[in-house]
Amino acid sequence: MKRLLSVAAVSLLFAACSAAQAGAPAPAAGAGATQVKVTLGDNMKVVLDKDTVSAGKVTFAVQNTGTLKHEVLVLKTDAAPGQIPAGDDPGTVSEKTSVGESDDMDPGTSKTFTLDLAAGNYLLICNEAGHFAAGMHTPFLVK
Ligand SMILES: [Cu+2]
């Protein structure tokens, strides 16, 4: 009986904790982060709603509005787009300076990811084969 009681007490405690957590407002993905909308399309452009943010948490809300697979990578680099070395796969550039990415996104899909970004120069690029060369990159400044 005593054992049963303590199990019940533990369950109650657990329930209380869960209730407390459930009662707190659920933090949105990347709460307190600066949100940047990224639109990827078959026009081979990476379109941002802002190209300058403050250092810290940045949430990228990415939408693939095209009919092709796209992605966005966040490269931390001072290099101009033409200076980014070639990647391992044909038609791609090196991802060595990437600090985060959406991964491949199917047409019509959205994805959100949050990065903690230090001040510096970045390039947001799509690295599907041939897309970077076609112009799918844009500068991004964190200050
Ligand atoms: Cu692309």
Short mmCIF file of N, CA and C and ligand atoms in Angstrom, two decimals:
data_model
loop_
_atom_site.label_atom_id
_atom_site.label_comp_id
_atom_site.label_asym_id
_atom_site.label_seq_id
_atom_site.Cartn_x
_atom_site.Cartn_y
_atom_site.Cartn_z
N MET A 1 0.83 -1.21 0.00
CA MET A 1 0.00 0.00 0.00
C MET A 1 0.86 1.26 0.00
N LYS A 2 1.91 1.19 0.84
CA LYS A 2 2.80 2.35 0.92
C LYS A 2 3.46 2.61 -0.45
N ARG A 3 3.83 1.49 -1.09
CA ARG A 3 4.50 1.61 -2.39
C ARG A 3 3.54 2.22 -3.43
N LEU A 4 2.33 1.76 -3.36
CA LEU A 4 1.32 2.27 -4.30
C LEU A 4 1.14 3.78 -4.13
N LEU A 5 1.14 4.18 -2.85
CA LEU A 5 0.95 5.60 -2.55
C LEU A 5 2.07 6.43 -3.15
N SER A 6 3.32 5.93 -2.97
CA SER A 6 4.44 6.73 -3.47
C SER A 6 4.42 6.79 -4.99
N VAL A 7 3.97 5.71 -5.62
CA VAL A 7 3.86 5.74 -7.08
C VAL A 7 2.84 6.80 -7.48
N ALA A 8 1.74 6.81 -6.72
CA ALA A 8 0.70 7.80 -7.01
C ALA A 8 1.24 9.21 -6.82
N ALA A 9 2.03 9.39 -5.76
CA ALA A 9 2.60 10.72 -5.48
C ALA A 9 3.52 11.14 -6.62
N VAL A 10 4.32 10.22 -7.08
CA VAL A 10 5.24 10.53 -8.18
C VAL A 10 4.44 10.88 -9.43
N SER A 11 3.38 10.11 -9.66
CA SER A 11 2.56 10.38 -10.84
C SER A 11 1.94 11.78 -10.75
N LEU A 12 1.49 12.11 -9.54
CA LEU A 12 0.88 13.43 -9.34
C LEU A 12 1.91 14.53 -9.60
N LEU A 13 3.10 14.31 -9.06
CA LEU A 13 4.18 15.28 -9.26
C LEU A 13 4.44 15.47 -10.75
N PHE A 14 4.53 14.34 -11.44
CA PHE A 14 4.81 14.37 -12.87
C PHE A 14 3.70 15.11 -13.61
N ALA A 15 2.47 14.80 -13.19
CA ALA A 15 1.33 15.45 -13.83
C ALA A 15 1.38 16.95 -13.59
N ALA A 16 1.78 17.33 -12.36
CA ALA A 16 1.86 18.75 -12.03
C ALA A 16 2.90 19.44 -12.91
N CYS A 17 4.03 18.77 -13.09
CA CYS A 17 5.09 19.34 -13.92
C CYS A 17 4.61 19.49 -15.36
N SER A 18 3.96 18.44 -15.85
CA SER A 18 3.49 18.48 -17.23
C SER A 18 2.49 19.60 -17.41
N ALA A 19 1.61 19.73 -16.41
CA ALA A 19 0.58 20.76 -16.50
C ALA A 19 1.23 22.14 -16.51
N ALA A 20 2.25 22.31 -15.67
CA ALA A 20 2.94 23.60 -15.62
C ALA A 20 3.56 23.92 -16.97
N GLN A 21 4.15 22.90 -17.58
CA GLN A 21 4.78 23.12 -18.89
C GLN A 21 3.73 23.44 -19.95
N ALA A 22 2.62 22.68 -19.86
CA ALA A 22 1.57 22.87 -20.87
C ALA A 22 0.95 24.25 -20.73
N GLY A 23 0.90 24.75 -19.47
CA GLY A 23 0.27 26.04 -19.22
C GLY A 23 1.11 27.21 -19.71
N ALA A 24 2.43 27.00 -19.77
CA ALA A 24 3.31 28.08 -20.23
C ALA A 24 3.12 28.25 -21.73
N PRO A 25 3.22 29.48 -22.20
CA PRO A 25 3.09 29.66 -23.65
C PRO A 25 4.19 28.92 -24.38
N ALA A 26 3.81 28.14 -25.35
CA ALA A 26 4.79 27.36 -26.10
C ALA A 26 5.68 28.31 -26.89
N PRO A 27 6.99 28.21 -26.68
CA PRO A 27 7.86 29.11 -27.44
C PRO A 27 7.78 28.79 -28.93
N ALA A 28 7.56 29.79 -29.73
CA ALA A 28 7.54 29.57 -31.17
C ALA A 28 8.95 29.18 -31.61
N ALA A 29 9.05 28.55 -32.75
CA ALA A 29 10.36 28.17 -33.26
C ALA A 29 11.22 29.42 -33.35
N GLY A 30 12.34 29.37 -32.64
CA GLY A 30 13.24 30.52 -32.70
C GLY A 30 12.67 31.75 -32.05
N ALA A 31 12.03 31.58 -30.88
CA ALA A 31 11.47 32.73 -30.18
C ALA A 31 12.56 33.75 -29.90
N GLY A 32 12.24 35.01 -30.11
CA GLY A 32 13.22 36.06 -29.88
C GLY A 32 14.21 36.21 -31.01
N ALA A 33 14.07 35.39 -32.02
CA ALA A 33 14.99 35.46 -33.14
C ALA A 33 14.48 36.47 -34.17
N THR A 34 15.39 36.99 -34.93
CA THR A 34 15.01 37.83 -36.07
C THR A 34 14.55 36.92 -37.19
N GLN A 35 13.40 37.20 -37.76
CA GLN A 35 12.92 36.35 -38.84
C GLN A 35 13.27 36.92 -40.20
N VAL A 36 13.78 36.07 -41.05
CA VAL A 36 14.09 36.45 -42.43
C VAL A 36 13.32 35.52 -43.35
N LYS A 37 12.52 36.12 -44.23
CA LYS A 37 11.78 35.32 -45.21
C LYS A 37 12.64 35.10 -46.43
N VAL A 38 12.76 33.86 -46.83
CA VAL A 38 13.58 33.50 -47.99
C VAL A 38 12.67 32.84 -49.01
N THR A 39 12.67 33.39 -50.21
CA THR A 39 11.86 32.80 -51.28
C THR A 39 12.77 32.26 -52.37
N LEU A 40 12.59 30.98 -52.67
CA LEU A 40 13.38 30.31 -53.69
C LEU A 40 12.46 30.00 -54.86
N GLY A 41 12.88 30.42 -56.05
CA GLY A 41 12.01 30.19 -57.20
C GLY A 41 12.79 29.74 -58.41
N ASP A 42 12.05 29.37 -59.44
CA ASP A 42 12.69 28.88 -60.66
C ASP A 42 13.31 30.01 -61.49
N ASN A 43 13.14 31.26 -61.02
CA ASN A 43 13.84 32.37 -61.67
C ASN A 43 15.30 32.39 -61.24
N MET A 44 15.70 31.37 -60.45
CA MET A 44 17.09 31.21 -60.00
C MET A 44 17.56 32.41 -59.18
N LYS A 45 16.65 32.85 -58.30
CA LYS A 45 17.01 33.92 -57.38
C LYS A 45 16.71 33.48 -55.95
N VAL A 46 17.56 33.93 -55.03
CA VAL A 46 17.28 33.80 -53.61
C VAL A 46 16.79 35.18 -53.18
N VAL A 47 15.51 35.28 -52.84
CA VAL A 47 14.92 36.59 -52.51
C VAL A 47 14.69 36.65 -51.00
N LEU A 48 15.21 37.73 -50.38
CA LEU A 48 15.09 37.92 -48.93
C LEU A 48 14.19 39.11 -48.65
N ASP A 49 13.48 39.07 -47.53
CA ASP A 49 12.69 40.26 -47.16
C ASP A 49 13.55 41.25 -46.39
N LYS A 50 14.73 40.80 -45.93
CA LYS A 50 15.73 41.73 -45.39
C LYS A 50 17.10 41.10 -45.57
N ASP A 51 18.08 41.95 -45.91
CA ASP A 51 19.41 41.39 -46.18
C ASP A 51 20.42 41.79 -45.11
N THR A 52 19.95 42.44 -44.05
CA THR A 52 20.83 42.83 -42.95
C THR A 52 20.12 42.56 -41.64
N VAL A 53 20.80 41.87 -40.72
CA VAL A 53 20.21 41.61 -39.40
C VAL A 53 21.29 41.81 -38.34
N SER A 54 20.86 41.85 -37.08
CA SER A 54 21.82 41.94 -35.98
C SER A 54 22.30 40.54 -35.63
N ALA A 55 23.52 40.46 -35.09
CA ALA A 55 24.08 39.17 -34.69
C ALA A 55 23.18 38.53 -33.64
N GLY A 56 23.13 37.21 -33.67
CA GLY A 56 22.30 36.46 -32.73
C GLY A 56 21.44 35.47 -33.48
N LYS A 57 20.34 35.12 -32.84
CA LYS A 57 19.49 34.08 -33.44
C LYS A 57 18.70 34.64 -34.62
N VAL A 58 18.80 33.93 -35.72
CA VAL A 58 18.09 34.31 -36.94
C VAL A 58 17.28 33.11 -37.42
N THR A 59 15.99 33.32 -37.59
CA THR A 59 15.14 32.26 -38.10
C THR A 59 14.87 32.51 -39.58
N PHE A 60 15.24 31.54 -40.39
CA PHE A 60 14.99 31.63 -41.82
C PHE A 60 13.70 30.87 -42.13
N ALA A 61 12.71 31.60 -42.62
CA ALA A 61 11.45 30.98 -43.04
C ALA A 61 11.51 30.87 -44.56
N VAL A 62 11.75 29.66 -45.03
CA VAL A 62 12.09 29.45 -46.43
C VAL A 62 10.91 28.84 -47.18
N GLN A 63 10.65 29.38 -48.36
CA GLN A 63 9.57 28.87 -49.18
C GLN A 63 10.11 28.57 -50.57
N ASN A 64 9.84 27.37 -51.06
CA ASN A 64 10.19 27.04 -52.43
C ASN A 64 8.93 27.22 -53.27
N THR A 65 8.90 28.33 -54.01
CA THR A 65 7.71 28.63 -54.81
C THR A 65 7.85 28.09 -56.23
N GLY A 66 8.95 27.41 -56.50
CA GLY A 66 9.21 26.93 -57.85
C GLY A 66 8.65 25.56 -58.13
N THR A 67 9.00 25.05 -59.28
CA THR A 67 8.59 23.69 -59.66
C THR A 67 9.78 22.74 -59.61
N LEU A 68 10.93 23.30 -59.23
CA LEU A 68 12.15 22.49 -59.10
C LEU A 68 12.50 22.36 -57.64
N LYS A 69 13.37 21.40 -57.36
CA LYS A 69 13.92 21.28 -56.02
C LYS A 69 14.91 22.43 -55.81
N HIS A 70 14.80 23.09 -54.66
CA HIS A 70 15.76 24.14 -54.30
C HIS A 70 16.17 23.93 -52.86
N GLU A 71 17.12 24.74 -52.41
CA GLU A 71 17.55 24.72 -51.01
C GLU A 71 18.22 26.04 -50.74
N VAL A 72 18.44 26.34 -49.46
CA VAL A 72 19.24 27.51 -49.16
C VAL A 72 20.31 27.12 -48.15
N LEU A 73 21.53 27.54 -48.46
CA LEU A 73 22.67 27.34 -47.57
C LEU A 73 23.15 28.70 -47.12
N VAL A 74 23.61 28.76 -45.88
CA VAL A 74 24.12 30.00 -45.32
C VAL A 74 25.64 29.86 -45.24
N LEU A 75 26.33 30.52 -46.18
CA LEU A 75 27.79 30.47 -46.19
C LEU A 75 28.33 31.70 -45.49
N LYS A 76 29.24 31.50 -44.55
CA LYS A 76 29.90 32.64 -43.91
C LYS A 76 31.20 32.87 -44.67
N THR A 77 31.22 33.92 -45.46
CA THR A 77 32.38 34.15 -46.31
C THR A 77 32.49 35.62 -46.72
N ASP A 78 33.70 36.07 -46.86
CA ASP A 78 33.95 37.41 -47.39
C ASP A 78 34.13 37.37 -48.89
N ALA A 79 34.14 36.16 -49.45
CA ALA A 79 34.41 36.01 -50.88
C ALA A 79 33.22 36.49 -51.70
N ALA A 80 33.52 37.00 -52.87
CA ALA A 80 32.47 37.33 -53.83
C ALA A 80 31.97 36.01 -54.41
N PRO A 81 30.72 35.98 -54.90
CA PRO A 81 30.17 34.72 -55.43
C PRO A 81 31.11 34.04 -56.43
N GLY A 82 31.74 34.84 -57.29
CA GLY A 82 32.63 34.26 -58.29
C GLY A 82 33.89 33.64 -57.73
N GLN A 83 34.16 33.91 -56.45
CA GLN A 83 35.39 33.39 -55.82
C GLN A 83 35.15 32.12 -55.00
N ILE A 84 33.90 31.69 -54.90
CA ILE A 84 33.62 30.48 -54.13
C ILE A 84 34.13 29.27 -54.92
N PRO A 85 34.98 28.45 -54.29
CA PRO A 85 35.53 27.31 -55.03
C PRO A 85 34.45 26.29 -55.42
N ALA A 86 34.75 25.51 -56.44
CA ALA A 86 33.82 24.48 -56.89
C ALA A 86 33.63 23.43 -55.81
N GLY A 87 32.49 22.80 -55.81
CA GLY A 87 32.19 21.74 -54.86
C GLY A 87 32.55 20.37 -55.41
N ASP A 88 32.27 19.34 -54.60
CA ASP A 88 32.61 17.97 -55.01
C ASP A 88 31.72 17.50 -56.15
N ASP A 89 30.45 17.86 -56.10
CA ASP A 89 29.53 17.40 -57.15
C ASP A 89 29.53 18.39 -58.31
N PRO A 90 29.38 17.89 -59.54
CA PRO A 90 29.37 18.78 -60.70
C PRO A 90 28.28 19.85 -60.57
N GLY A 91 28.64 21.08 -60.94
CA GLY A 91 27.64 22.15 -60.93
C GLY A 91 27.37 22.74 -59.56
N THR A 92 28.17 22.34 -58.56
CA THR A 92 27.97 22.89 -57.21
C THR A 92 29.20 23.67 -56.77
N VAL A 93 29.05 24.43 -55.70
CA VAL A 93 30.19 25.12 -55.11
C VAL A 93 30.47 24.50 -53.73
N SER A 94 31.65 24.81 -53.22
CA SER A 94 32.07 24.26 -51.93
C SER A 94 31.13 24.70 -50.80
N GLU A 95 30.80 23.76 -49.94
CA GLU A 95 29.94 24.05 -48.79
C GLU A 95 30.77 24.15 -47.51
N LYS A 96 32.08 24.29 -47.67
CA LYS A 96 32.99 24.28 -46.51
C LYS A 96 32.70 25.39 -45.51
N THR A 97 32.21 26.54 -46.00
CA THR A 97 31.97 27.64 -45.07
C THR A 97 30.50 27.72 -44.63
N SER A 98 29.73 26.66 -44.93
CA SER A 98 28.31 26.68 -44.55
C SER A 98 28.15 26.59 -43.04
N VAL A 99 27.26 27.42 -42.52
CA VAL A 99 26.96 27.38 -41.08
C VAL A 99 25.55 26.83 -40.84
N GLY A 100 24.87 26.48 -41.91
CA GLY A 100 23.54 25.90 -41.76
C GLY A 100 22.80 25.92 -43.08
N GLU A 101 21.78 25.07 -43.18
CA GLU A 101 21.05 24.99 -44.45
C GLU A 101 19.67 24.40 -44.25
N SER A 102 18.85 24.60 -45.27
CA SER A 102 17.48 24.08 -45.22
C SER A 102 17.43 22.61 -45.62
N ASP A 103 18.48 22.13 -46.30
CA ASP A 103 18.43 20.84 -47.00
C ASP A 103 17.51 20.97 -48.21
N ASP A 104 17.49 19.94 -49.02
CA ASP A 104 16.67 19.97 -50.24
C ASP A 104 15.21 20.22 -49.90
N MET A 105 14.60 21.08 -50.69
CA MET A 105 13.16 21.36 -50.49
C MET A 105 12.40 21.06 -51.77
N ASP A 106 11.38 20.24 -51.64
CA ASP A 106 10.55 19.92 -52.79
C ASP A 106 9.74 21.15 -53.21
N PRO A 107 9.31 21.19 -54.48
CA PRO A 107 8.50 22.30 -54.96
C PRO A 107 7.29 22.53 -54.06
N GLY A 108 7.01 23.80 -53.77
CA GLY A 108 5.82 24.13 -53.00
C GLY A 108 5.91 23.92 -51.51
N THR A 109 7.09 23.58 -51.01
CA THR A 109 7.21 23.32 -49.57
C THR A 109 7.86 24.50 -48.85
N SER A 110 7.65 24.52 -47.54
CA SER A 110 8.24 25.54 -46.68
C SER A 110 9.05 24.86 -45.59
N LYS A 111 10.01 25.58 -45.09
CA LYS A 111 10.83 25.04 -44.01
C LYS A 111 11.37 26.21 -43.20
N THR A 112 11.50 25.98 -41.91
CA THR A 112 12.03 27.02 -41.03
C THR A 112 13.21 26.45 -40.26
N PHE A 113 14.29 27.20 -40.19
CA PHE A 113 15.41 26.78 -39.34
C PHE A 113 16.05 28.02 -38.73
N THR A 114 16.62 27.82 -37.56
CA THR A 114 17.19 28.94 -36.81
C THR A 114 18.68 28.72 -36.60
N LEU A 115 19.45 29.76 -36.84
CA LEU A 115 20.90 29.71 -36.64
C LEU A 115 21.31 30.84 -35.71
N ASP A 116 22.39 30.61 -34.98
CA ASP A 116 22.97 31.65 -34.14
C ASP A 116 24.13 32.24 -34.95
N LEU A 117 23.92 33.43 -35.49
CA LEU A 117 24.89 33.96 -36.44
C LEU A 117 25.77 35.05 -35.83
N ALA A 118 27.07 34.91 -36.06
CA ALA A 118 28.04 35.93 -35.64
C ALA A 118 28.07 37.02 -36.71
N ALA A 119 28.54 38.19 -36.31
CA ALA A 119 28.65 39.29 -37.26
C ALA A 119 29.59 38.89 -38.39
N GLY A 120 29.27 39.35 -39.56
CA GLY A 120 30.13 39.07 -40.70
C GLY A 120 29.35 39.06 -42.00
N ASN A 121 30.07 38.76 -43.06
CA ASN A 121 29.47 38.69 -44.39
C ASN A 121 29.08 37.25 -44.72
N TYR A 122 27.91 37.12 -45.28
CA TYR A 122 27.38 35.81 -45.64
C TYR A 122 26.90 35.83 -47.08
N LEU A 123 26.78 34.64 -47.63
CA LEU A 123 26.08 34.47 -48.90
C LEU A 123 25.02 33.41 -48.68
N LEU A 124 23.81 33.70 -49.11
CA LEU A 124 22.75 32.70 -49.09
C LEU A 124 22.64 32.14 -50.50
N ILE A 125 22.84 30.85 -50.60
CA ILE A 125 22.92 30.25 -51.94
C ILE A 125 22.04 29.01 -52.05
N CYS A 126 21.71 28.67 -53.29
CA CYS A 126 21.10 27.38 -53.57
C CYS A 126 22.19 26.56 -54.26
N ASN A 127 22.41 25.36 -53.76
CA ASN A 127 23.50 24.55 -54.30
C ASN A 127 23.01 23.31 -55.03
N GLU A 128 21.78 23.36 -55.53
CA GLU A 128 21.35 22.30 -56.45
C GLU A 128 22.21 22.47 -57.71
N ALA A 129 22.50 21.38 -58.39
CA ALA A 129 23.44 21.43 -59.51
C ALA A 129 23.06 22.51 -60.52
N GLY A 130 23.99 23.42 -60.75
CA GLY A 130 23.81 24.47 -61.75
C GLY A 130 23.10 25.71 -61.25
N HIS A 131 22.45 25.65 -60.10
CA HIS A 131 21.65 26.79 -59.65
C HIS A 131 22.51 27.98 -59.21
N PHE A 132 23.63 27.69 -58.53
CA PHE A 132 24.51 28.78 -58.10
C PHE A 132 25.03 29.53 -59.33
N ALA A 133 25.51 28.77 -60.32
CA ALA A 133 26.05 29.37 -61.53
C ALA A 133 24.98 30.17 -62.28
N ALA A 134 23.73 29.74 -62.13
CA ALA A 134 22.63 30.43 -62.80
C ALA A 134 22.23 31.71 -62.06
N GLY A 135 22.87 31.95 -60.91
CA GLY A 135 22.63 33.21 -60.21
C GLY A 135 21.92 33.07 -58.87
N MET A 136 21.78 31.84 -58.40
CA MET A 136 21.00 31.61 -57.19
C MET A 136 21.84 31.84 -55.93
N HIS A 137 22.15 33.12 -55.69
CA HIS A 137 22.91 33.50 -54.50
C HIS A 137 22.64 34.96 -54.21
N THR A 138 22.72 35.32 -52.94
CA THR A 138 22.52 36.73 -52.59
C THR A 138 23.29 37.03 -51.32
N PRO A 139 23.84 38.26 -51.23
CA PRO A 139 24.61 38.60 -50.03
C PRO A 139 23.70 38.83 -48.82
N PHE A 140 24.24 38.59 -47.64
CA PHE A 140 23.51 38.73 -46.39
C PHE A 140 24.49 39.23 -45.35
N LEU A 141 24.10 40.30 -44.64
CA LEU A 141 25.02 40.92 -43.70
C LEU A 141 24.52 40.77 -42.26
N VAL A 142 25.39 40.30 -41.41
CA VAL A 142 25.06 40.22 -39.98
C VAL A 142 25.99 41.20 -39.26
N LYS A 143 25.39 42.15 -38.52
CA LYS A 143 26.25 43.16 -37.88
C LYS A 143 25.95 43.30 -36.40
CU CU B 1 17.83 26.30 -56.63
#
